[in-house]
Every structure is written in C-alpha cells, then in structure tokens.
Amino acid sequence: IKVPSFEQRKSDIQAIAAAKIKLLEQKFGLTNIELSKEGRQRLLDHRWEVDGDSELDSELYNGLQLLASEKKWNPFATDSLEPRHLLVNAYDETIRKRLLYDIPFLRNVIMSPWVFGKTLTYIVTPVFIFVNLILFLGPQTREENAALTIFWAGWWP
C-alpha cells in the first residue's frame, strides 16, 4: 500500500493531529487538549518531509511537552497547542534552530518561574527604584553623579 505524503493530503493533517494529540496527552498528564486555529494553520503551511508521519509525531510530542511544562508553572495556561508550542516553520526551515530542544538546560532556565516572574519582581524592580532615586535625589551634574553618566551613555550611545 502506497500512502501519499502530507504534501498531497493536507486535509488529513487536522484529523491525524487531533487523534495523535488524544493519544499523547495522557503521557504528559494533560486532558482535552486541542489544536488552536493558528496551530492548525502552522501544520498546514509546513513543508512536510517524505516521512511526514514521524515528523508530525515528534512535533506534537515536543509541543505537548512544552505545553505540559508551561501548565506546571502557569495553571491558567491555555488548553490548546498554540504556534509557540509547535516549532515547525512554514517559511524558512533551514535557518531555524531548535534551541529549546537541543539545549535542555536553556529550556529549564527559560521555563523557570525565576526568569520572568521572580527576577523581575525581586531583582529588576529594586534596582530600577534605586537607580531612579539616585537620578532624582543625587547631584544633577554628570561629573558628580555616576548614575547620570551611565544613564546618558546607555540612552544616547
């Protein structure tokens, strides 16, 4: 039996992806996961290889893995696979590097709640307040206030 590639039967991708998601979602402890409208379009626009079925399997597996880790840190995350979870690129696949998959440490750092939640709250905010206090309450000449020099050097390079 010769099965045509996904390039020749794009109408089947949605049904196949939905069935594969139902099979894979239990593995990650997810339920009722759907493919978003934009996610479906991303899959339809992708130029599939000859063995598109295994490529689709790996994309959905990796996408559900990203969604599961996102839901672990953010319980209000969506219950759908968005384009940000699906790393297939319909436009220029030759230059796309999958850093989140190739470097697991980077994925763990980026998905950590410390990167955006706590870093911004506990480190960036106090530094911002401190620098602004120096700018407003300190001397107003650059020769006497290092914060003014740093601010102007960064603002007007």
Short mmCIF file of C-alpha atoms in Angstrom, two decimals:
data_model
loop_
_atom_site.label_atom_id
_atom_site.label_comp_id
_atom_site.label_asym_id
_atom_site.label_seq_id
_atom_site.Cartn_x
_atom_site.Cartn_y
_atom_site.Cartn_z
CA ILE A 1 0.00 0.00 0.00
CA LYS A 2 1.42 3.34 -1.00
CA VAL A 3 0.38 6.18 1.29
CA PRO A 4 0.82 9.67 -0.18
CA SER A 5 2.77 12.29 1.78
CA PHE A 6 1.15 15.05 3.79
CA GLU A 7 2.01 17.45 0.96
CA GLN A 8 -0.55 15.61 -1.19
CA ARG A 9 -3.18 15.11 1.51
CA LYS A 10 -3.17 18.25 3.64
CA SER A 11 -6.84 17.80 4.50
CA ASP A 12 -5.92 14.72 6.60
CA ILE A 13 -3.41 16.55 8.81
CA GLN A 14 -6.04 18.04 11.13
CA ALA A 15 -7.75 14.71 11.84
CA ILE A 16 -4.45 12.85 12.22
CA ALA A 17 -3.05 15.54 14.54
CA ALA A 18 -6.21 15.50 16.70
CA ALA A 19 -6.03 11.70 17.04
CA LYS A 20 -2.32 11.79 17.90
CA ILE A 21 -2.89 14.53 20.48
CA LYS A 22 -5.53 12.38 22.19
CA LEU A 23 -3.04 9.50 22.33
CA LEU A 24 -0.14 11.62 23.61
CA GLU A 25 -1.87 13.95 26.07
CA GLN A 26 -2.20 11.24 28.75
CA LYS A 27 1.56 10.76 28.73
CA PHE A 28 2.02 14.34 29.97
CA GLY A 29 -0.95 14.41 32.35
CA LEU A 30 -3.00 16.69 30.11
CA THR A 31 -6.66 16.41 29.19
CA ASN A 32 -8.87 17.87 26.46
CA ILE A 33 -6.01 19.45 24.54
CA GLU A 34 -6.95 20.86 21.17
CA LEU A 35 -5.02 22.36 18.31
CA SER A 36 -5.63 26.10 18.06
CA LYS A 37 -6.69 27.68 14.78
CA GLU A 38 -3.24 29.22 14.34
CA GLY A 39 -1.59 25.91 15.29
CA ARG A 40 -3.63 24.10 12.63
CA GLN A 41 -2.60 26.67 10.08
CA ARG A 42 1.05 26.25 11.08
CA LEU A 43 0.79 22.50 10.46
CA LEU A 44 -0.99 23.03 7.14
CA ASP A 45 1.60 25.55 5.93
CA HIS A 46 4.57 23.36 6.84
CA ARG A 47 6.50 21.63 4.04
CA TRP A 48 6.42 18.03 5.20
CA GLU A 49 9.21 15.57 4.55
CA VAL A 50 8.65 12.26 2.79
CA ASP A 51 8.11 10.61 6.17
CA GLY A 52 5.78 13.29 7.47
CA ASP A 53 4.03 10.98 9.92
CA SER A 54 7.09 10.60 12.17
CA GLU A 55 7.81 14.32 11.84
CA LEU A 56 4.24 15.10 12.92
CA ASP A 57 4.63 12.68 15.85
CA SER A 58 7.77 14.41 17.06
CA GLU A 59 6.28 17.90 16.62
CA LEU A 60 3.16 17.04 18.58
CA TYR A 61 5.19 15.21 21.26
CA ASN A 62 7.52 18.20 21.69
CA GLY A 63 4.60 20.65 21.59
CA LEU A 64 2.72 18.76 24.29
CA GLN A 65 5.91 18.57 26.34
CA LEU A 66 6.26 22.36 26.16
CA LEU A 67 2.57 22.84 26.98
CA ALA A 68 2.83 20.49 29.98
CA SER A 69 5.83 22.37 31.38
CA GLU A 70 4.04 25.67 30.76
CA LYS A 71 0.96 24.43 32.64
CA LYS A 72 3.18 23.27 35.51
CA TRP A 73 4.34 26.85 36.11
CA ASN A 74 1.15 28.60 34.95
CA PRO A 75 -2.06 26.77 35.88
CA PHE A 76 -4.07 29.27 33.81
CA ALA A 77 -2.26 28.41 30.57
CA THR A 78 -4.43 27.54 27.60
CA ASP A 79 -5.62 24.02 26.87
CA SER A 80 -4.63 24.25 23.25
CA LEU A 81 -1.46 23.82 21.25
CA GLU A 82 -0.54 27.27 20.01
CA PRO A 83 2.03 28.12 17.33
CA ARG A 84 4.55 28.86 20.10
CA HIS A 85 4.39 25.19 21.09
CA LEU A 86 4.76 23.91 17.54
CA LEU A 87 8.20 24.68 16.24
CA VAL A 88 7.59 23.72 12.64
CA ASN A 89 8.22 26.71 10.47
CA ALA A 90 6.37 27.13 7.22
CA TYR A 91 8.59 29.80 5.75
CA ASP A 92 12.31 29.18 6.13
CA GLU A 93 13.05 25.93 7.90
CA THR A 94 16.74 25.93 7.00
CA ILE A 95 17.69 28.69 9.44
CA ARG A 96 15.53 27.66 12.37
CA LYS A 97 17.45 26.18 15.29
CA ARG A 98 15.52 24.39 17.98
CA LEU A 99 17.40 25.69 20.99
CA LEU A 100 14.72 24.62 23.45
CA TYR A 101 15.11 21.01 22.33
CA ASP A 102 18.84 20.98 21.60
CA ILE A 103 19.82 22.56 24.93
CA PRO A 104 17.62 21.20 27.76
CA PHE A 105 19.35 23.45 30.32
CA LEU A 106 18.24 26.51 28.34
CA ARG A 107 14.65 25.22 28.23
CA ASN A 108 14.68 24.69 32.02
CA VAL A 109 16.06 28.19 32.62
CA ILE A 110 13.55 29.87 30.30
CA MET A 111 10.58 27.91 31.65
CA SER A 112 11.64 28.52 35.26
CA PRO A 113 9.40 30.88 37.25
CA TRP A 114 12.55 32.68 38.40
CA VAL A 115 13.37 34.05 34.97
CA PHE A 116 10.39 36.27 34.34
CA GLY A 117 8.29 36.16 37.49
CA LYS A 118 10.66 36.40 40.39
CA THR A 119 13.64 38.02 38.66
CA LEU A 120 11.53 40.94 37.55
CA THR A 121 9.88 41.22 40.95
CA TYR A 122 12.82 40.74 43.30
CA ILE A 123 15.86 41.94 41.33
CA VAL A 124 14.92 44.29 38.49
CA THR A 125 12.32 46.32 40.40
CA PRO A 126 14.56 47.22 43.39
CA VAL A 127 17.48 48.07 41.08
CA PHE A 128 15.18 50.27 38.98
CA ILE A 129 13.89 52.08 42.08
CA PHE A 130 17.43 52.52 43.45
CA VAL A 131 18.78 53.96 40.19
CA ASN A 132 15.82 56.33 39.85
CA LEU A 133 16.29 57.55 43.42
CA ILE A 134 19.95 58.28 42.68
CA LEU A 135 18.94 60.08 39.49
CA PHE A 136 16.28 62.22 41.17
CA LEU A 137 17.81 62.84 44.60
CA GLY A 138 21.52 62.93 43.74
CA PRO A 139 23.54 65.75 42.27
CA GLN A 140 22.31 66.81 38.84
CA THR A 141 25.70 67.10 37.13
CA ARG A 142 27.27 64.17 35.35
CA GLU A 143 30.65 64.82 36.93
CA GLU A 144 29.21 64.27 40.43
CA ASN A 145 26.59 61.57 39.73
CA ALA A 146 27.73 58.29 38.15
CA ALA A 147 24.10 57.21 37.58
CA LEU A 148 23.58 60.17 35.25
CA THR A 149 26.65 59.24 33.25
CA ILE A 150 25.56 55.61 32.97
CA PHE A 151 22.02 56.66 32.07
CA TRP A 152 23.16 59.07 29.35
CA ALA A 153 25.73 56.61 27.99
CA GLY A 154 23.03 53.95 27.68
CA TRP A 155 20.31 56.26 26.44
CA TRP A 156 22.38 58.15 23.84
CA PRO A 157 25.05 55.74 22.59
#
